[in-house]
Amino acid sequence: MSNRELVVLSVGGVRFVTRASTLQQFPESRLAQMLNDDDREFKLVNGEFFVDRDGTLFSYIMDFLRTLQVSLPTDFSDYQRLQREAEFYGLYPLADLLSQEHLLKPRLEILEVRFSLQEMQAFFRIFGSCSTTVETLAAQITVFAGQQSGQSWNSPFPSQKPLVPLPLERPSHHDMAFQCGTDYSAGDQFVARYVSIKPDNRKLINGTNVLGLLLDTLLKDGFRLISTGTVSSEEKVKCYSFERMKRRVGLTVAVNQTPGSSGVAQAKRSQVQKGK
């Protein structure tokens, strides 16, 4: 059969159309051999291969054959059943990867925002279990400072004087700290700090407004607010706790073929950073 020809499979009543070359990714698998051999598990009916197996799980197997990567939904839980299906089709590299369930399961990510108001200043500190998320969030937040005069800290617009971006405090890879508001220096002069959080272009000086924008940004990024509380009643430090499920790694398979070999595929474990 030519690699350019299309193959139609009906798996448990679910119809799949693919190229022969896709099914031949692993020459020793039953899917590759069914194109040439008479396998009683695969009935050729009206030009379609019928197999009495789970069609929903087979969609993940087809995705693996097309991408050579294990990619499962966040709420996926049928690892043993999918491994059993992979073994049935003779896709042992996939079955081997599925046996490493601890690598494939999504990870619970925790983020904590602490916020306090002190006179005309607001202080923020963010802790995250995933350093990559903290780094990404730190790249979105910019603090601008400038010497101002005759303004209230609730003024919605910064002075026309140039504002200077300030680096965030980074005590560790897992947390950051910044502040906004005004701090009087001498006379009617004071230092004003504005906060901007991408993709929003506004420069906000009011701490409550910055907090609202920060929480909204986290919710849009897939986090879920799980609790609010007060860390210190004396200092009035409020704490907002978030969580989200995040799949961090993917596992890929490399197909090693040498001249004269049967093209045996071997699993190659490599960690691939995923999106949120």
PDB file of C-alpha atoms in Angstrom:
ATOM      1  CA  MET A   1       0.000   0.000   0.000  1.00  0.00           C
ATOM      2  CA  SER A   2       1.360   3.410  -0.928  1.00  0.00           C
ATOM      3  CA  ASN A   3       2.205   5.822   1.892  1.00  0.00           C
ATOM      4  CA  ARG A   4       0.078   8.406   0.106  1.00  0.00           C
ATOM      5  CA  GLU A   5      -3.066   6.321   0.273  1.00  0.00           C
ATOM      6  CA  LEU A   6      -5.697   7.064   2.887  1.00  0.00           C
ATOM      7  CA  VAL A   7      -6.756   4.467   5.431  1.00  0.00           C
ATOM      8  CA  VAL A   8     -10.151   4.439   7.136  1.00  0.00           C
ATOM      9  CA  LEU A   9     -10.576   2.800  10.531  1.00  0.00           C
ATOM     10  CA  SER A  10     -13.749   2.279  12.510  1.00  0.00           C
ATOM     11  CA  VAL A  11     -12.760   1.821  16.162  1.00  0.00           C
ATOM     12  CA  GLY A  12     -15.687   0.977  18.394  1.00  0.00           C
ATOM     13  CA  GLY A  13     -17.962   2.815  15.985  1.00  0.00           C
ATOM     14  CA  VAL A  14     -15.784   5.946  15.797  1.00  0.00           C
ATOM     15  CA  ARG A  15     -14.433   6.615  12.314  1.00  0.00           C
ATOM     16  CA  PHE A  16     -10.836   7.758  11.705  1.00  0.00           C
ATOM     17  CA  VAL A  17      -9.197   8.728   8.409  1.00  0.00           C
ATOM     18  CA  THR A  18      -5.415   8.871   8.191  1.00  0.00           C
ATOM     19  CA  ARG A  19      -2.465   8.150   5.938  1.00  0.00           C
ATOM     20  CA  ALA A  20      -0.861   4.745   5.772  1.00  0.00           C
ATOM     21  CA  SER A  21       2.464   6.385   6.597  1.00  0.00           C
ATOM     22  CA  THR A  22       1.046   7.580   9.920  1.00  0.00           C
ATOM     23  CA  LEU A  23       0.085   4.035  10.904  1.00  0.00           C
ATOM     24  CA  GLN A  24       3.537   2.832   9.814  1.00  0.00           C
ATOM     25  CA  GLN A  25       5.415   5.126  12.217  1.00  0.00           C
ATOM     26  CA  PHE A  26       6.159   2.025  14.294  1.00  0.00           C
ATOM     27  CA  PRO A  27       6.676  -0.856  11.825  1.00  0.00           C
ATOM     28  CA  GLU A  28       6.396  -3.565  14.479  1.00  0.00           C
ATOM     29  CA  SER A  29       3.009  -2.366  15.730  1.00  0.00           C
ATOM     30  CA  ARG A  30      -0.193  -4.177  14.823  1.00  0.00           C
ATOM     31  CA  LEU A  31      -1.504  -1.011  13.159  1.00  0.00           C
ATOM     32  CA  ALA A  32       1.407  -1.058  10.721  1.00  0.00           C
ATOM     33  CA  GLN A  33       1.184  -4.797  10.119  1.00  0.00           C
ATOM     34  CA  MET A  34      -2.572  -4.794   9.542  1.00  0.00           C
ATOM     35  CA  LEU A  35      -1.982  -2.980   6.224  1.00  0.00           C
ATOM     36  CA  ASN A  36      -0.216  -6.057   4.861  1.00  0.00           C
ATOM     37  CA  ASP A  37      -1.194  -8.985   7.078  1.00  0.00           C
ATOM     38  CA  ASP A  38      -4.447 -10.706   7.830  1.00  0.00           C
ATOM     39  CA  ASP A  39      -5.039  -9.872  11.512  1.00  0.00           C
ATOM     40  CA  ARG A  40      -8.312 -11.312  12.790  1.00  0.00           C
ATOM     41  CA  GLU A  41      -8.738  -8.386  15.199  1.00  0.00           C
ATOM     42  CA  PHE A  42      -8.975  -6.003  12.219  1.00  0.00           C
ATOM     43  CA  LYS A  43     -11.877  -6.768   9.904  1.00  0.00           C
ATOM     44  CA  LEU A  44     -11.776  -5.130   6.477  1.00  0.00           C
ATOM     45  CA  VAL A  45     -15.420  -4.267   5.689  1.00  0.00           C
ATOM     46  CA  ASN A  46     -16.311  -2.168   2.641  1.00  0.00           C
ATOM     47  CA  GLY A  47     -12.816  -0.760   2.481  1.00  0.00           C
ATOM     48  CA  GLU A  48     -12.702   0.173   6.194  1.00  0.00           C
ATOM     49  CA  PHE A  49     -10.757  -1.573   8.953  1.00  0.00           C
ATOM     50  CA  PHE A  50     -13.059  -2.347  11.865  1.00  0.00           C
ATOM     51  CA  VAL A  51     -11.712  -3.095  15.345  1.00  0.00           C
ATOM     52  CA  ASP A  52     -13.825  -3.641  18.431  1.00  0.00           C
ATOM     53  CA  ARG A  53     -11.897  -1.359  20.823  1.00  0.00           C
ATOM     54  CA  ASP A  54     -12.444   1.975  22.589  1.00  0.00           C
ATOM     55  CA  GLY A  55     -12.795   4.722  19.979  1.00  0.00           C
ATOM     56  CA  THR A  56     -12.358   7.601  22.421  1.00  0.00           C
ATOM     57  CA  LEU A  57      -9.006   6.306  23.679  1.00  0.00           C
ATOM     58  CA  PHE A  58      -7.922   5.566  20.109  1.00  0.00           C
ATOM     59  CA  SER A  59      -8.106   9.308  19.353  1.00  0.00           C
ATOM     60  CA  TYR A  60      -5.180   9.810  21.775  1.00  0.00           C
ATOM     61  CA  ILE A  61      -3.280   7.016  20.064  1.00  0.00           C
ATOM     62  CA  MET A  62      -3.812   8.671  16.681  1.00  0.00           C
ATOM     63  CA  ASP A  63      -2.581  11.983  18.100  1.00  0.00           C
ATOM     64  CA  PHE A  64       0.538  10.202  19.361  1.00  0.00           C
ATOM     65  CA  LEU A  65       1.194   8.640  15.949  1.00  0.00           C
ATOM     66  CA  ARG A  66       0.836  12.029  14.258  1.00  0.00           C
ATOM     67  CA  THR A  67       2.987  14.023  16.696  1.00  0.00           C
ATOM     68  CA  LEU A  68       5.162  11.413  18.449  1.00  0.00           C
ATOM     69  CA  GLN A  69       4.259  13.153  21.682  1.00  0.00           C
ATOM     70  CA  VAL A  70       1.978  12.267  24.572  1.00  0.00           C
ATOM     71  CA  SER A  71      -0.511  15.107  24.974  1.00  0.00           C
ATOM     72  CA  LEU A  72      -3.477  14.499  27.277  1.00  0.00           C
ATOM     73  CA  PRO A  73      -6.249  16.732  28.647  1.00  0.00           C
ATOM     74  CA  THR A  74      -5.761  18.236  32.104  1.00  0.00           C
ATOM     75  CA  ASP A  75      -8.636  16.191  33.527  1.00  0.00           C
ATOM     76  CA  PHE A  76      -7.488  12.892  31.946  1.00  0.00           C
ATOM     77  CA  SER A  77      -7.402   9.952  34.376  1.00  0.00           C
ATOM     78  CA  ASP A  78      -7.601   6.724  32.312  1.00  0.00           C
ATOM     79  CA  TYR A  79      -3.846   6.123  32.192  1.00  0.00           C
ATOM     80  CA  GLN A  80      -4.070   2.364  32.780  1.00  0.00           C
ATOM     81  CA  ARG A  81      -6.807   1.882  30.185  1.00  0.00           C
ATOM     82  CA  LEU A  82      -4.876   3.894  27.592  1.00  0.00           C
ATOM     83  CA  GLN A  83      -1.723   1.931  28.400  1.00  0.00           C
ATOM     84  CA  ARG A  84      -3.665  -1.288  27.869  1.00  0.00           C
ATOM     85  CA  GLU A  85      -4.891  -0.008  24.486  1.00  0.00           C
ATOM     86  CA  ALA A  86      -1.336   0.935  23.493  1.00  0.00           C
ATOM     87  CA  GLU A  87      -0.175  -2.578  24.355  1.00  0.00           C
ATOM     88  CA  PHE A  88      -3.034  -4.070  22.318  1.00  0.00           C
ATOM     89  CA  TYR A  89      -1.934  -2.118  19.229  1.00  0.00           C
ATOM     90  CA  GLY A  90       1.700  -3.082  19.822  1.00  0.00           C
ATOM     91  CA  LEU A  91       2.753   0.509  20.550  1.00  0.00           C
ATOM     92  CA  TYR A  92       5.114  -0.414  23.377  1.00  0.00           C
ATOM     93  CA  PRO A  93       7.055   2.889  23.387  1.00  0.00           C
ATOM     94  CA  LEU A  94       3.750   4.652  24.103  1.00  0.00           C
ATOM     95  CA  ALA A  95       2.827   2.071  26.743  1.00  0.00           C
ATOM     96  CA  ASP A  96       6.211   2.638  28.379  1.00  0.00           C
ATOM     97  CA  LEU A  97       5.638   6.385  28.541  1.00  0.00           C
ATOM     98  CA  LEU A  98       2.131   5.939  29.954  1.00  0.00           C
ATOM     99  CA  SER A  99       3.543   3.780  32.732  1.00  0.00           C
ATOM    100  CA  GLN A 100       5.312   6.934  33.977  1.00  0.00           C
ATOM    101  CA  GLU A 101       2.041   8.328  35.203  1.00  0.00           C
ATOM    102  CA  HIS A 102       3.725  10.683  37.686  1.00  0.00           C
ATOM    103  CA  LEU A 103       5.282  12.632  34.798  1.00  0.00           C
ATOM    104  CA  LEU A 104       2.089  12.876  32.778  1.00  0.00           C
ATOM    105  CA  LYS A 105      -0.312  13.919  35.506  1.00  0.00           C
ATOM    106  CA  PRO A 106      -1.058  17.644  35.764  1.00  0.00           C
ATOM    107  CA  ARG A 107       0.482  19.475  38.681  1.00  0.00           C
ATOM    108  CA  LEU A 108      -1.369  21.724  41.097  1.00  0.00           C
ATOM    109  CA  GLU A 109       0.163  25.209  41.024  1.00  0.00           C
ATOM    110  CA  ILE A 110      -0.270  27.580  43.973  1.00  0.00           C
ATOM    111  CA  LEU A 111       0.061  31.375  43.922  1.00  0.00           C
ATOM    112  CA  GLU A 112      -0.332  33.742  46.873  1.00  0.00           C
ATOM    113  CA  VAL A 113      -0.784  37.529  46.765  1.00  0.00           C
ATOM    114  CA  ARG A 114      -0.211  39.573  49.930  1.00  0.00           C
ATOM    115  CA  PHE A 115      -1.430  43.158  50.030  1.00  0.00           C
ATOM    116  CA  SER A 116      -1.246  45.894  52.655  1.00  0.00           C
ATOM    117  CA  LEU A 117      -2.086  49.592  52.844  1.00  0.00           C
ATOM    118  CA  GLN A 118       0.028  51.953  54.936  1.00  0.00           C
ATOM    119  CA  GLU A 119      -1.032  55.586  54.798  1.00  0.00           C
ATOM    120  CA  MET A 120      -0.577  56.628  51.136  1.00  0.00           C
ATOM    121  CA  GLN A 121       1.352  53.526  50.013  1.00  0.00           C
ATOM    122  CA  ALA A 122       0.333  50.015  49.038  1.00  0.00           C
ATOM    123  CA  PHE A 123       2.687  47.048  49.294  1.00  0.00           C
ATOM    124  CA  PHE A 124       2.470  43.827  47.312  1.00  0.00           C
ATOM    125  CA  ARG A 125       4.285  40.518  47.637  1.00  0.00           C
ATOM    126  CA  ILE A 126       3.610  37.527  45.390  1.00  0.00           C
ATOM    127  CA  PHE A 127       4.685  33.943  46.139  1.00  0.00           C
ATOM    128  CA  GLY A 128       4.395  31.140  43.570  1.00  0.00           C
ATOM    129  CA  SER A 129       5.121  27.406  43.607  1.00  0.00           C
ATOM    130  CA  CYS A 130       6.222  27.594  39.952  1.00  0.00           C
ATOM    131  CA  SER A 131       9.218  29.851  39.326  1.00  0.00           C
ATOM    132  CA  THR A 132       8.409  30.072  35.604  1.00  0.00           C
ATOM    133  CA  THR A 133       4.995  31.570  36.360  1.00  0.00           C
ATOM    134  CA  VAL A 134       6.569  34.081  38.760  1.00  0.00           C
ATOM    135  CA  GLU A 135       9.122  35.054  36.103  1.00  0.00           C
ATOM    136  CA  THR A 136       6.372  35.523  33.517  1.00  0.00           C
ATOM    137  CA  LEU A 137       4.287  37.624  35.882  1.00  0.00           C
ATOM    138  CA  ALA A 138       7.319  39.718  36.858  1.00  0.00           C
ATOM    139  CA  ALA A 139       7.861  40.496  33.163  1.00  0.00           C
ATOM    140  CA  GLN A 140       4.264  41.797  32.964  1.00  0.00           C
ATOM    141  CA  ILE A 141       4.563  44.157  35.947  1.00  0.00           C
ATOM    142  CA  THR A 142       6.430  47.470  35.727  1.00  0.00           C
ATOM    143  CA  VAL A 143       6.788  50.066  38.480  1.00  0.00           C
ATOM    144  CA  PHE A 144       7.361  53.678  37.414  1.00  0.00           C
ATOM    145  CA  ALA A 145       8.648  56.338  39.814  1.00  0.00           C
ATOM    146  CA  GLY A 146       9.079  60.082  39.611  1.00  0.00           C
ATOM    147  CA  GLN A 147       9.539  63.165  41.792  1.00  0.00           C
ATOM    148  CA  GLN A 148       6.160  64.877  41.881  1.00  0.00           C
ATOM    149  CA  SER A 149       4.620  67.895  43.556  1.00  0.00           C
ATOM    150  CA  GLY A 150       1.146  69.100  44.438  1.00  0.00           C
ATOM    151  CA  GLN A 151      -0.672  65.832  43.640  1.00  0.00           C
ATOM    152  CA  SER A 152      -2.766  63.438  45.665  1.00  0.00           C
ATOM    153  CA  TRP A 153      -1.913  59.739  45.503  1.00  0.00           C
ATOM    154  CA  ASN A 154      -5.416  59.116  44.162  1.00  0.00           C
ATOM    155  CA  SER A 155      -4.735  61.248  41.097  1.00  0.00           C
ATOM    156  CA  PRO A 156      -5.646  59.120  38.068  1.00  0.00           C
ATOM    157  CA  PHE A 157      -2.993  60.639  35.803  1.00  0.00           C
ATOM    158  CA  PRO A 158       0.765  60.841  36.347  1.00  0.00           C
ATOM    159  CA  SER A 159       2.622  64.123  36.099  1.00  0.00           C
ATOM    160  CA  GLN A 160       3.975  65.205  32.749  1.00  0.00           C
ATOM    161  CA  LYS A 161       7.462  64.772  34.152  1.00  0.00           C
ATOM    162  CA  PRO A 162       9.244  61.662  32.888  1.00  0.00           C
ATOM    163  CA  LEU A 163       8.717  58.529  34.954  1.00  0.00           C
ATOM    164  CA  VAL A 164      11.578  56.109  35.529  1.00  0.00           C
ATOM    165  CA  PRO A 165      10.935  52.324  35.518  1.00  0.00           C
ATOM    166  CA  LEU A 166      12.141  50.580  38.667  1.00  0.00           C
ATOM    167  CA  PRO A 167      13.158  46.912  39.015  1.00  0.00           C
ATOM    168  CA  LEU A 168      10.937  44.684  41.114  1.00  0.00           C
ATOM    169  CA  GLU A 169      12.318  43.250  44.303  1.00  0.00           C
ATOM    170  CA  ARG A 170      13.086  39.554  43.759  1.00  0.00           C
ATOM    171  CA  PRO A 171      13.991  37.910  47.093  1.00  0.00           C
ATOM    172  CA  SER A 172      14.014  34.528  45.336  1.00  0.00           C
ATOM    173  CA  HIS A 173      12.936  32.807  42.110  1.00  0.00           C
ATOM    174  CA  HIS A 174       9.576  32.078  43.716  1.00  0.00           C
ATOM    175  CA  ASP A 175       8.519  35.539  44.880  1.00  0.00           C
ATOM    176  CA  MET A 176       8.530  39.238  44.062  1.00  0.00           C
ATOM    177  CA  ALA A 177       7.645  42.489  45.830  1.00  0.00           C
ATOM    178  CA  PHE A 178       6.675  45.996  44.706  1.00  0.00           C
ATOM    179  CA  GLN A 179       4.763  49.039  45.907  1.00  0.00           C
ATOM    180  CA  CYS A 180       2.743  51.961  44.611  1.00  0.00           C
ATOM    181  CA  GLY A 181       1.459  55.240  45.987  1.00  0.00           C
ATOM    182  CA  THR A 182       3.253  58.317  47.310  1.00  0.00           C
ATOM    183  CA  ASP A 183       5.968  58.955  49.840  1.00  0.00           C
ATOM    184  CA  TYR A 184       6.659  62.548  50.908  1.00  0.00           C
ATOM    185  CA  SER A 185      10.276  63.661  50.920  1.00  0.00           C
ATOM    186  CA  ALA A 186      10.632  67.415  51.598  1.00  0.00           C
ATOM    187  CA  GLY A 187       8.160  70.288  51.407  1.00  0.00           C
ATOM    188  CA  ASP A 188       5.457  69.569  48.871  1.00  0.00           C
ATOM    189  CA  GLN A 189       7.705  67.144  46.985  1.00  0.00           C
ATOM    190  CA  PHE A 190       7.033  63.423  47.075  1.00  0.00           C
ATOM    191  CA  VAL A 191       7.983  60.267  45.225  1.00  0.00           C
ATOM    192  CA  ALA A 192       5.101  58.756  43.307  1.00  0.00           C
ATOM    193  CA  ARG A 193       5.104  55.132  42.179  1.00  0.00           C
ATOM    194  CA  TYR A 194       2.758  53.895  39.479  1.00  0.00           C
ATOM    195  CA  VAL A 195       2.193  50.256  38.479  1.00  0.00           C
ATOM    196  CA  SER A 196       1.442  48.932  35.011  1.00  0.00           C
ATOM    197  CA  ILE A 197       0.431  45.304  34.368  1.00  0.00           C
ATOM    198  CA  LYS A 198       0.506  44.077  30.763  1.00  0.00           C
ATOM    199  CA  PRO A 199      -1.466  43.816  28.570  1.00  0.00           C
ATOM    200  CA  ASP A 200      -3.213  46.756  30.293  1.00  0.00           C
ATOM    201  CA  ASN A 201      -1.385  49.990  29.423  1.00  0.00           C
ATOM    202  CA  ARG A 202      -2.616  52.110  32.335  1.00  0.00           C
ATOM    203  CA  LYS A 203      -0.256  53.407  35.022  1.00  0.00           C
ATOM    204  CA  LEU A 204      -2.107  53.074  38.321  1.00  0.00           C
ATOM    205  CA  ILE A 205      -1.100  54.711  41.590  1.00  0.00           C
ATOM    206  CA  ASN A 206      -4.035  53.680  43.778  1.00  0.00           C
ATOM    207  CA  GLY A 207      -3.246  50.411  45.561  1.00  0.00           C
ATOM    208  CA  THR A 208      -6.818  49.145  45.493  1.00  0.00           C
ATOM    209  CA  ASN A 209      -6.979  49.658  41.721  1.00  0.00           C
ATOM    210  CA  VAL A 210      -3.651  47.853  41.247  1.00  0.00           C
ATOM    211  CA  LEU A 211      -4.888  44.955  43.388  1.00  0.00           C
ATOM    212  CA  GLY A 212      -8.052  44.676  41.314  1.00  0.00           C
ATOM    213  CA  LEU A 213      -6.105  44.615  38.062  1.00  0.00           C
ATOM    214  CA  LEU A 214      -3.625  42.053  39.436  1.00  0.00           C
ATOM    215  CA  LEU A 215      -6.360  39.684  40.604  1.00  0.00           C
ATOM    216  CA  ASP A 216      -8.195  40.051  37.297  1.00  0.00           C
ATOM    217  CA  THR A 217      -4.968  39.262  35.407  1.00  0.00           C
ATOM    218  CA  LEU A 218      -4.462  36.065  37.409  1.00  0.00           C
ATOM    219  CA  LEU A 219      -8.051  34.928  36.859  1.00  0.00           C
ATOM    220  CA  LYS A 220      -7.705  35.467  33.106  1.00  0.00           C
ATOM    221  CA  ASP A 221      -4.482  33.433  33.200  1.00  0.00           C
ATOM    222  CA  GLY A 222      -6.338  30.364  34.449  1.00  0.00           C
ATOM    223  CA  PHE A 223      -5.951  30.726  38.198  1.00  0.00           C
ATOM    224  CA  ARG A 224      -8.861  30.157  40.578  1.00  0.00           C
ATOM    225  CA  LEU A 225      -9.273  32.117  43.803  1.00  0.00           C
ATOM    226  CA  ILE A 226      -9.559  29.561  46.612  1.00  0.00           C
ATOM    227  CA  SER A 227      -9.317  31.679  49.761  1.00  0.00           C
ATOM    228  CA  THR A 228      -8.887  35.156  51.196  1.00  0.00           C
ATOM    229  CA  GLY A 229      -7.728  36.029  54.679  1.00  0.00           C
ATOM    230  CA  THR A 230      -5.699  38.302  56.912  1.00  0.00           C
ATOM    231  CA  VAL A 231      -2.095  37.373  57.629  1.00  0.00           C
ATOM    232  CA  SER A 232      -1.461  40.130  60.157  1.00  0.00           C
ATOM    233  CA  SER A 233      -4.348  42.061  61.712  1.00  0.00           C
ATOM    234  CA  GLU A 234      -1.975  44.681  63.124  1.00  0.00           C
ATOM    235  CA  GLU A 235      -0.371  45.479  59.769  1.00  0.00           C
ATOM    236  CA  LYS A 236      -3.610  44.764  57.887  1.00  0.00           C
ATOM    237  CA  VAL A 237      -1.925  42.358  55.477  1.00  0.00           C
ATOM    238  CA  LYS A 238      -4.506  40.593  53.323  1.00  0.00           C
ATOM    239  CA  CYS A 239      -3.724  37.309  51.589  1.00  0.00           C
ATOM    240  CA  TYR A 240      -5.332  35.998  48.379  1.00  0.00           C
ATOM    241  CA  SER A 241      -4.610  32.350  47.503  1.00  0.00           C
ATOM    242  CA  PHE A 242      -4.967  30.970  43.980  1.00  0.00           C
ATOM    243  CA  GLU A 243      -4.533  27.579  42.336  1.00  0.00           C
ATOM    244  CA  ARG A 244      -4.599  26.112  38.839  1.00  0.00           C
ATOM    245  CA  MET A 245      -3.886  22.790  37.232  1.00  0.00           C
ATOM    246  CA  LYS A 246      -0.933  22.919  34.897  1.00  0.00           C
ATOM    247  CA  ARG A 247       0.684  20.218  32.780  1.00  0.00           C
ATOM    248  CA  ARG A 248       4.373  21.094  32.685  1.00  0.00           C
ATOM    249  CA  VAL A 249       6.004  18.342  30.674  1.00  0.00           C
ATOM    250  CA  GLY A 250       5.375  16.283  27.601  1.00  0.00           C
ATOM    251  CA  LEU A 251       7.120  13.070  26.605  1.00  0.00           C
ATOM    252  CA  THR A 252       8.283  12.478  23.071  1.00  0.00           C
ATOM    253  CA  VAL A 253       9.408   9.397  21.190  1.00  0.00           C
ATOM    254  CA  ALA A 254      12.341   9.138  18.807  1.00  0.00           C
ATOM    255  CA  VAL A 255      12.256   6.572  16.017  1.00  0.00           C
ATOM    256  CA  ASN A 256      15.714   5.088  15.517  1.00  0.00           C
ATOM    257  CA  GLN A 257      16.270   3.313  12.241  1.00  0.00           C
ATOM    258  CA  THR A 258      19.481   1.888  10.836  1.00  0.00           C
ATOM    259  CA  PRO A 259      20.053   0.358   7.379  1.00  0.00           C
ATOM    260  CA  GLY A 260      18.802  -3.184   7.340  1.00  0.00           C
ATOM    261  CA  SER A 261      16.990  -2.859  10.649  1.00  0.00           C
ATOM    262  CA  SER A 262      13.293  -3.410  11.167  1.00  0.00           C
ATOM    263  CA  GLY A 263      12.855   0.179  12.274  1.00  0.00           C
ATOM    264  CA  VAL A 264      12.281  -0.537  15.957  1.00  0.00           C
ATOM    265  CA  ALA A 265      11.103   2.557  17.772  1.00  0.00           C
ATOM    266  CA  GLN A 266      12.619   3.458  21.107  1.00  0.00           C
ATOM    267  CA  ALA A 267      11.255   5.780  23.746  1.00  0.00           C
ATOM    268  CA  LYS A 268      13.208   8.941  24.305  1.00  0.00           C
ATOM    269  CA  ARG A 269      12.221  10.886  27.364  1.00  0.00           C
ATOM    270  CA  SER A 270      12.516  14.614  26.989  1.00  0.00           C
ATOM    271  CA  GLN A 271      10.829  17.314  29.000  1.00  0.00           C
ATOM    272  CA  VAL A 272       8.957  19.896  26.936  1.00  0.00           C
ATOM    273  CA  GLN A 273       7.652  23.081  28.589  1.00  0.00           C
ATOM    274  CA  LYS A 274       3.942  23.426  27.974  1.00  0.00           C
ATOM    275  CA  GLY A 275       1.613  26.342  28.035  1.00  0.00           C
ATOM    276  CA  LYS A 276      -0.793  27.122  30.851  1.00  0.00           C
TER     277      LYS A 276
END
